Short mmCIF file of C-alpha atoms and ligand atoms in Angstrom, two decimals:
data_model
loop_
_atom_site.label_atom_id
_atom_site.label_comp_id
_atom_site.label_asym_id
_atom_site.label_seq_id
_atom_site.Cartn_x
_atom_site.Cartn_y
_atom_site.Cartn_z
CA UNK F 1 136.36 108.23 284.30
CA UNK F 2 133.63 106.49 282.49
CA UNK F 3 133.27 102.96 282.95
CA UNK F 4 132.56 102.02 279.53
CA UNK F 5 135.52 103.78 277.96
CA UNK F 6 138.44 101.94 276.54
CA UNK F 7 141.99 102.90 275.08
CA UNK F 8 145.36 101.39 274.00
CA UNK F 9 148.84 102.99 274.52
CA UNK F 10 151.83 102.19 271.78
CA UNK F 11 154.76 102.24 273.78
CA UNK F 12 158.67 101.75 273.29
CA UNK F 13 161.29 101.76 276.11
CA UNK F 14 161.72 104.13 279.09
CA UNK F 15 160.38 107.34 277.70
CA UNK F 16 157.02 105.95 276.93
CA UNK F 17 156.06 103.81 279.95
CA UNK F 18 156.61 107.01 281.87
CA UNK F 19 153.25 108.41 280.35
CA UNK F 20 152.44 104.86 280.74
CA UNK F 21 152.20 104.51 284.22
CA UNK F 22 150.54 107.98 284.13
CA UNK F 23 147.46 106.27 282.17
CA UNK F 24 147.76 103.50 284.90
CA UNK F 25 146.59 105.45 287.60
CA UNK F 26 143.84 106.96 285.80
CA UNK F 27 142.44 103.74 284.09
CA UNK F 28 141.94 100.19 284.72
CA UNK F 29 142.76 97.08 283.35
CA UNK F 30 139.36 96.58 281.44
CA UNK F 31 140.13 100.16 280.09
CA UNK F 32 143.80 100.17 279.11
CA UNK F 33 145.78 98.03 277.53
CA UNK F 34 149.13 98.42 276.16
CA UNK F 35 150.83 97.54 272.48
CA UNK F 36 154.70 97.60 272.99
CA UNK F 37 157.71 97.33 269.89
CA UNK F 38 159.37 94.16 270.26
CA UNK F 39 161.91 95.38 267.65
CA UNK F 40 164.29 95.53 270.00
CA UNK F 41 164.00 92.21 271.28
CA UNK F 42 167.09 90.02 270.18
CA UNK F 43 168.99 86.34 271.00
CA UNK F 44 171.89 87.07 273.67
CA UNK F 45 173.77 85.12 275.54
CA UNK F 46 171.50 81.95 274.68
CA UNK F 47 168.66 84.04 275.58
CA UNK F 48 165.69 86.20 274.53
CA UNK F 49 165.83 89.64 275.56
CA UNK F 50 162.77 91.71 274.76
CA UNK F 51 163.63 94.55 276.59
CA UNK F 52 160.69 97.56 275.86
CA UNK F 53 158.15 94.67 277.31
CA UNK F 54 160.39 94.42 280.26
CA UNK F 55 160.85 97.87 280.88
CA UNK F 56 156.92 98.33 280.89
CA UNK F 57 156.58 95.27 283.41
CA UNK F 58 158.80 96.58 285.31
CA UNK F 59 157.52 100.16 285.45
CA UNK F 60 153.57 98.70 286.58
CA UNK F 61 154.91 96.08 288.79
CA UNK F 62 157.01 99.40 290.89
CA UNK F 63 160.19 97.31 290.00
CA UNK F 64 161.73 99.36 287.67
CA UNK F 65 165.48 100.89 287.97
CA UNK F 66 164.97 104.66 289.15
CA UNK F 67 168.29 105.05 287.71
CA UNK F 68 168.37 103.47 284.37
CA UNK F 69 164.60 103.44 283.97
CA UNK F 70 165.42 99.60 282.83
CA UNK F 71 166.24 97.14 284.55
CA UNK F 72 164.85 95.93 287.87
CA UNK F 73 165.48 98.14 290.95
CA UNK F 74 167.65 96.61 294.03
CA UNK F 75 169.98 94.73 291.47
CA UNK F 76 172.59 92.69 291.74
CA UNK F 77 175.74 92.01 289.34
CA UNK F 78 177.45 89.50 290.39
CA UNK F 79 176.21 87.35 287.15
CA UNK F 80 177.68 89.48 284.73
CA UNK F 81 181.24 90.37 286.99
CA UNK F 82 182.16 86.76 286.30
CA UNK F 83 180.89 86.71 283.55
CA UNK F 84 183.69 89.82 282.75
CA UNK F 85 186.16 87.30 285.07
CA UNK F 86 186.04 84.25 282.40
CA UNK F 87 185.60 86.82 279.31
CA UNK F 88 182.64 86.50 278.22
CA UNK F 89 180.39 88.97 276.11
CA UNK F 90 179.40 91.68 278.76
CA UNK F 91 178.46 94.82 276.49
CA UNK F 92 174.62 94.17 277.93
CA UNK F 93 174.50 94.66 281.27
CA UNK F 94 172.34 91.26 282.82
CA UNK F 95 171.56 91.86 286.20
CA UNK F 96 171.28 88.59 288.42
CA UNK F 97 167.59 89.44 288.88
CA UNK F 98 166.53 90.50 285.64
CA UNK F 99 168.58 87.09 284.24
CA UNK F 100 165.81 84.90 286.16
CA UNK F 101 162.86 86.97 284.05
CA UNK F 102 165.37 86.24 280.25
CA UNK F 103 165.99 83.03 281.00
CA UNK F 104 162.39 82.07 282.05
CA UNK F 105 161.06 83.61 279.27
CA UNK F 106 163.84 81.70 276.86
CA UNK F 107 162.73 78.24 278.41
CA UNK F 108 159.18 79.09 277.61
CA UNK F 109 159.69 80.02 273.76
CA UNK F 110 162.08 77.04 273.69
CA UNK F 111 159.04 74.69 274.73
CA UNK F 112 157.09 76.71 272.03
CA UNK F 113 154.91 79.04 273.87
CA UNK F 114 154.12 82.23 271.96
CA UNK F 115 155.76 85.48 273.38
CA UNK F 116 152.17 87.04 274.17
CA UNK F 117 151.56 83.94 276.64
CA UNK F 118 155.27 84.23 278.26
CA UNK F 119 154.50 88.02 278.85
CA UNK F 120 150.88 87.44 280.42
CA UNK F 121 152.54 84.68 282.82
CA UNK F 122 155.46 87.12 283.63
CA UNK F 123 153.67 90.06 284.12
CA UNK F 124 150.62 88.01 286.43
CA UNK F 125 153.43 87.24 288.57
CA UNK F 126 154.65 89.90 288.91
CA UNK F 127 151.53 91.73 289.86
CA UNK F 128 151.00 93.35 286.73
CA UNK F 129 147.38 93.27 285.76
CA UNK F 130 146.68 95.32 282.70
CA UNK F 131 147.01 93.74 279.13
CA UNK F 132 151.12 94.28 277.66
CA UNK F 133 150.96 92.98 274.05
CA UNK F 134 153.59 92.63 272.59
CA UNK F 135 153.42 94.01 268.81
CA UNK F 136 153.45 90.61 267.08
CA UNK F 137 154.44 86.73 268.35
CA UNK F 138 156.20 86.79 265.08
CA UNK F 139 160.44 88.32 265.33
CA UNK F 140 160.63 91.35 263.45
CA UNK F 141 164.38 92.89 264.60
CA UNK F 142 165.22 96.24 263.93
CA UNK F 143 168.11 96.61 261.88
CA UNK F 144 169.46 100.15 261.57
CA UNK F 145 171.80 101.47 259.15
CA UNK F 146 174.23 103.31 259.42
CA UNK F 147 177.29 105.19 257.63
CA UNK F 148 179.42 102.07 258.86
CA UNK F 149 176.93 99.42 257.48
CA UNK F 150 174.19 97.61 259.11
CA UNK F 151 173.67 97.01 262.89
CA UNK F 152 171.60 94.82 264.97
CA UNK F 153 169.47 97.35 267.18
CA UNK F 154 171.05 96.49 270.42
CA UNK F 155 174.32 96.61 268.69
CA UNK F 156 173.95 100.06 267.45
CA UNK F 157 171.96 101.25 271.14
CA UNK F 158 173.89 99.54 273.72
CA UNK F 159 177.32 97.87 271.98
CA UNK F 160 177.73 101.68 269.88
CA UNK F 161 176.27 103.90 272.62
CA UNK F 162 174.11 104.86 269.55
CA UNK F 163 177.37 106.87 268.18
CA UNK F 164 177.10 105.35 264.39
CA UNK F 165 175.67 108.28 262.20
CA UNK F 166 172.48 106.96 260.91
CA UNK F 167 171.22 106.59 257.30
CA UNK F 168 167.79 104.51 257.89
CA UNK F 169 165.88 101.87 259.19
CA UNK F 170 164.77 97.82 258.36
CA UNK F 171 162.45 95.94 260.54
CA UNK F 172 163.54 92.48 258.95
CA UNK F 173 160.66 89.85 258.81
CA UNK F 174 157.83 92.24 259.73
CA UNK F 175 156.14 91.28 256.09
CA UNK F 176 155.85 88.08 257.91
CA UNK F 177 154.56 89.28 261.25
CA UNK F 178 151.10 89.13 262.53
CA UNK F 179 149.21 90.85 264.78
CA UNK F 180 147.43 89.29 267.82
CA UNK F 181 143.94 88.65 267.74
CA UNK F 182 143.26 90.29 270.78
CA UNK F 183 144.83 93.32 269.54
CA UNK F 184 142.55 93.67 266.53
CA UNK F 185 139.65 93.29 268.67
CA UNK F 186 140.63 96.12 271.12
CA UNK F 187 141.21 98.42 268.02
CA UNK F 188 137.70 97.08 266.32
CA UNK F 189 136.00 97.47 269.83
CA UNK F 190 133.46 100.27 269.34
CA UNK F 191 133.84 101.25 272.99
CA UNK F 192 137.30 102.50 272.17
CA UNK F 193 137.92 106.03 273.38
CA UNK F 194 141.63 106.75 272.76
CA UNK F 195 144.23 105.24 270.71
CA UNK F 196 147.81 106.92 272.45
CA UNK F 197 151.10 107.19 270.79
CA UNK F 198 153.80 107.76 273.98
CA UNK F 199 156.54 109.75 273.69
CA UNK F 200 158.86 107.34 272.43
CA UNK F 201 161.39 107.17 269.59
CA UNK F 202 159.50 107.40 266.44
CA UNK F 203 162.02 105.62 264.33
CA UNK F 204 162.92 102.88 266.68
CA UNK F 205 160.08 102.29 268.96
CA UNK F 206 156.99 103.17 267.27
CA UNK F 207 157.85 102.81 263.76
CA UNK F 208 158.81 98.80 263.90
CA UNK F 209 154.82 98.22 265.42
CA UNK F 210 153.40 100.15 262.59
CA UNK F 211 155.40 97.94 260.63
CA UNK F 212 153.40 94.83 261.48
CA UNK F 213 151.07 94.46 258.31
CA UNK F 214 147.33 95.07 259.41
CA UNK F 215 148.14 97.20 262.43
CA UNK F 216 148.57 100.65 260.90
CA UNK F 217 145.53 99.99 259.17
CA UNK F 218 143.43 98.89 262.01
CA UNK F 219 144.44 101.89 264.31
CA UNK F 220 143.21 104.08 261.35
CA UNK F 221 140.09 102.23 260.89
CA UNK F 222 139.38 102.14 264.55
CA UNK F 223 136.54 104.07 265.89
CA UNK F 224 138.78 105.98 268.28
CA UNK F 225 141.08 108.80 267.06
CA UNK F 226 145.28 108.54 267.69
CA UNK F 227 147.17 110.66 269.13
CA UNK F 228 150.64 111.31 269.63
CA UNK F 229 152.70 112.65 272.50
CA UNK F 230 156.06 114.28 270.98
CA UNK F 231 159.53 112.88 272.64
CA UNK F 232 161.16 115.78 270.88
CA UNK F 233 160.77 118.89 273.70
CA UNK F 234 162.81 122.38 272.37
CA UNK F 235 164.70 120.87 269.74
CA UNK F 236 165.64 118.00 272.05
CA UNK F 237 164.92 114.25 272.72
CA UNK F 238 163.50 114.44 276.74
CA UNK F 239 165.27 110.39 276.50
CA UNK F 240 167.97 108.37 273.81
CA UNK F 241 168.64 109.16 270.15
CA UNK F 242 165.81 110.42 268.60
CA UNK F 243 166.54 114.29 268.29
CA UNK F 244 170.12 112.58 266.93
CA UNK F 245 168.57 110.37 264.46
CA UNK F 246 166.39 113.13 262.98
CA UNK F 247 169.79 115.21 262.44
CA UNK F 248 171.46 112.38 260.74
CA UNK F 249 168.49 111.76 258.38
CA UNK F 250 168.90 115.68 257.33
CA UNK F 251 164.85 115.64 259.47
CA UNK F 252 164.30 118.76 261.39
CA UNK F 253 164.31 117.90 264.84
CA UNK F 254 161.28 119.18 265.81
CA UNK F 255 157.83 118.37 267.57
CA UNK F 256 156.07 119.53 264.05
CA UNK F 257 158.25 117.13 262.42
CA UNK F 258 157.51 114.32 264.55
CA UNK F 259 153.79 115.09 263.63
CA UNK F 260 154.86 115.31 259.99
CA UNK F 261 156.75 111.44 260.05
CA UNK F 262 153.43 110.00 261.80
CA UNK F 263 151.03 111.36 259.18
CA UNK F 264 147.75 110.21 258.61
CA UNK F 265 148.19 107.81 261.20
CA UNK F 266 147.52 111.04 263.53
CA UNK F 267 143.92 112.64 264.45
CA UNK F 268 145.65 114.85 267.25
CA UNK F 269 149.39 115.98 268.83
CA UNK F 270 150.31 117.15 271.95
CA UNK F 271 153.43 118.78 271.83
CA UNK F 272 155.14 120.67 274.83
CA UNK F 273 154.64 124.44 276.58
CA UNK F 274 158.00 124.51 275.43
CA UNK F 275 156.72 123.99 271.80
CA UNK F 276 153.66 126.31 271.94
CA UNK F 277 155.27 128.89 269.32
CA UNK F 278 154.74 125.75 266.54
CA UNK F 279 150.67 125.47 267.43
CA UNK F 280 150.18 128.31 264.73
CA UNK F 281 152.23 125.50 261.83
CA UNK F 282 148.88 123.48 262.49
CA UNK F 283 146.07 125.65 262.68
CA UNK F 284 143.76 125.09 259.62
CA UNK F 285 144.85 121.55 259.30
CA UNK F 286 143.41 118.29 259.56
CA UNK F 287 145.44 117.58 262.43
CA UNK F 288 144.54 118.96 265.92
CA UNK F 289 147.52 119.92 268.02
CA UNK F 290 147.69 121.11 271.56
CA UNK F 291 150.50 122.22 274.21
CA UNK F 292 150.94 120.94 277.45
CA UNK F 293 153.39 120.34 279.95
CA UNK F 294 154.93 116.99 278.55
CA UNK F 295 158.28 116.48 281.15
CA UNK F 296 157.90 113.98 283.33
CA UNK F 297 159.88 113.86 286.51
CA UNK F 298 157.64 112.84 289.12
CA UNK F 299 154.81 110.58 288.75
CA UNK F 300 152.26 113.75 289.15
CA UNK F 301 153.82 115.01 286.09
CA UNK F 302 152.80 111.70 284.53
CA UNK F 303 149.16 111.57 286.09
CA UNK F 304 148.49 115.10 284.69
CA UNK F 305 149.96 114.48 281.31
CA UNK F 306 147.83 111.28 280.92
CA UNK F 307 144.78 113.90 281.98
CA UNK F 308 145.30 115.58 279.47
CA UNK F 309 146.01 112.74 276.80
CA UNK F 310 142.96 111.65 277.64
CA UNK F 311 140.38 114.46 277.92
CA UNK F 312 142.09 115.42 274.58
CA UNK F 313 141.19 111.88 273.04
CA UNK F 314 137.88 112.30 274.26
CA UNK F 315 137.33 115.61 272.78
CA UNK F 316 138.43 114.69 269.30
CA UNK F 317 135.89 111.61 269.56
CA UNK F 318 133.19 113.12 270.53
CA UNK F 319 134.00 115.82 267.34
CA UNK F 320 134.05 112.98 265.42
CA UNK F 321 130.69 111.15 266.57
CA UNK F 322 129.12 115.12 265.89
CA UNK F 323 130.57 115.11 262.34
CA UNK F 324 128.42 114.53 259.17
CA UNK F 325 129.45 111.18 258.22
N1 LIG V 401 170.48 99.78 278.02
C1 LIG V 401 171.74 100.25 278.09
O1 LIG V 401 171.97 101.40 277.69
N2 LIG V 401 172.77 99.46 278.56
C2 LIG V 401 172.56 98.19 278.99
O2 LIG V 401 173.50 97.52 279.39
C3 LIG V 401 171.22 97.68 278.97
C4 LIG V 401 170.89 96.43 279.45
C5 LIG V 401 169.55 96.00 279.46
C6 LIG V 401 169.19 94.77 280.00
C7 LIG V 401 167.88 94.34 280.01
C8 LIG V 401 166.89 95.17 279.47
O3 LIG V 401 165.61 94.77 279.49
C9 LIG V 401 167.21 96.40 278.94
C10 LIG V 401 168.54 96.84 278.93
N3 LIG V 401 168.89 98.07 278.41
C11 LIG V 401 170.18 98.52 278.45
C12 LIG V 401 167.89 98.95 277.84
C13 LIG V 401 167.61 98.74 276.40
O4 LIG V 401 168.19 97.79 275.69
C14 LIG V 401 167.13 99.98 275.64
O5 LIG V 401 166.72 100.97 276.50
C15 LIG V 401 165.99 99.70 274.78
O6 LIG V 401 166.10 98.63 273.93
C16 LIG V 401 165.55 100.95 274.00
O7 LIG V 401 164.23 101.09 274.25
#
């Protein structure tokens, strides 16, 4: 892997930070850096929750729930069992470990540190060392609609078990929201190889960073071309809602209509073996798709999909530096 080379990863929850920690192992912290929705993040309990930057800390620090896939691994419950004793709100399961990272975190915002610098300090501790940004410092909540009226995200995910049937999407206050700097500097970096949608929720976990007003733009103007791994495998979501979602908004769910939401936005797709039969939808197009193996069980299975993320991202820029301008 070339020293000089340089990508970013958009990532939501547990689906995504699977291919994450695949792209960990093949590149380093001056190479990779990550862009996670905080559209998920909300006020619970007395205190902030963000829990796709969590589950990515948690996944690079080896801490992550094998079981869940969020979470922290050897976890306790004792917090939330008496919590359930004096009857309290206990919908949202707080372990006693994961409390200390939410309430931390809380303290810092309260004493007005932006979230970006709470994240850095949480994830140096924890051993973390490649860059997590979260999409904005700026709270942009998803709202999502639904038959039954309008739900807070976690409401609808966790509180509903996502059963509401769904009619769309808000990400309230993202007109407001700004990037980070640091973020728009990766993306205007020259050196940039790869920009990497992961195989999460399109709706819910990609769609609210896209949302932020200058980032859509600046992945398109980047040097690097995007590319997007499809969560939807054989007609079915490999993790959560999304093949559910797609139903409910009368959307094929399909890998060629995950391509179709992202758009423009896209300069390649990798859709599952499964898939392959839907390669021939794209040939002739502007956008480039391939098959590979895109189920991730073990972390070889992650290591080889990020292989081939990334020789794929490389391919399409080199095309690109060959094209008449
Ligand atoms: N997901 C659940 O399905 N049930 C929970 O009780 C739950 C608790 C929880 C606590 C901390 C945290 O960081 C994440 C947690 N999640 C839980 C996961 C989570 O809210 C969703 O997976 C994401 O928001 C979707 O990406």
């Amino acid at each position: 892997m070339s020293g000089s080379e340089k990508f970013l990863a958009l990532t939501g929850g547990v689906g995504g930070a699977k291919l994450a920690l695949g792209l960990r192992e093949l590149l380093g912290p001056e190479q990779l850096a990550f862009l996670v929705n905080t559209g998920d993040d909300f006020e619970h309990l007395g205190l902030h929750v963000s829990p796709d930057l969590d589950t990515l800390m948690y996944a690079l620090s080896g801490l992550s729930n094998p079981d869940t896939g969020w979470g922290r691994v050897d976890e306790s419950w004792q917090f939330i069992d008496t919590l359930r004793g004096l009857g309290g709100d206990t919908w949202f399961n707080l372990g006693d470990r994961d409390l200390a990272v939410h309430v931390l975190r809380s303290a810092r915002l309260r004493a007005g540190q932006p979230l970006s610098a709470v994240t850095r300090e949480l994830n140096t501790a924890l051993g973390t060392r490649h860059s997590i940004w979260p999409m904005s410092d700026d709270p942009s909540p998803t709202i999502v609609h639904t038959t039954g009226g309008p739900l807070a995200f976690q409401h609808y995910f966790v509180r509903e078990r996502c059963t509401p049937t769904v009619t769309g999407f808000e990400f309230a206050g993202a007109a407001a929201a700004r990037p980070l700097p640091e973020v728009l500097a990766w993306l205007a970096d020259p050196a940039l190889t790869g920009i990497i949608v992961c195989p999460s929720n399109p709706f819910v976990s990609i769609d609210p960073i896209l949302a932020v007003p200058g980032l859509r733009e600046a992945l398109r103007a980047s040097a690097a071309p995007v590319v997007a791994v499809s969560p939807i495998v054989a007609g079915l979501a490999i993790k959560g809602p999304t093949a559910k979602m797609m139903a409910e908004l009368a959307v094929p769910s399909t890998a060629a209509a995950v391509a179709a939401h992202y758009g423009d936005l896209l300069d390649g797709f990798v859709l599952d073996v499964q898939d392959s039969g839907l390669l021939d939808g794209f040939r002739g197009g502007e956008l480039v798709a391939i098959a590979a193996p895109t189920v991730m069980l073990t972390l070889p299975d992650k290591v080889r999909l990020a292989t081939i993320v990334c020789e794929f991202a490389r391919e399409l820029r080199a095309s690109r530096r060959a094209a008449p301008a």
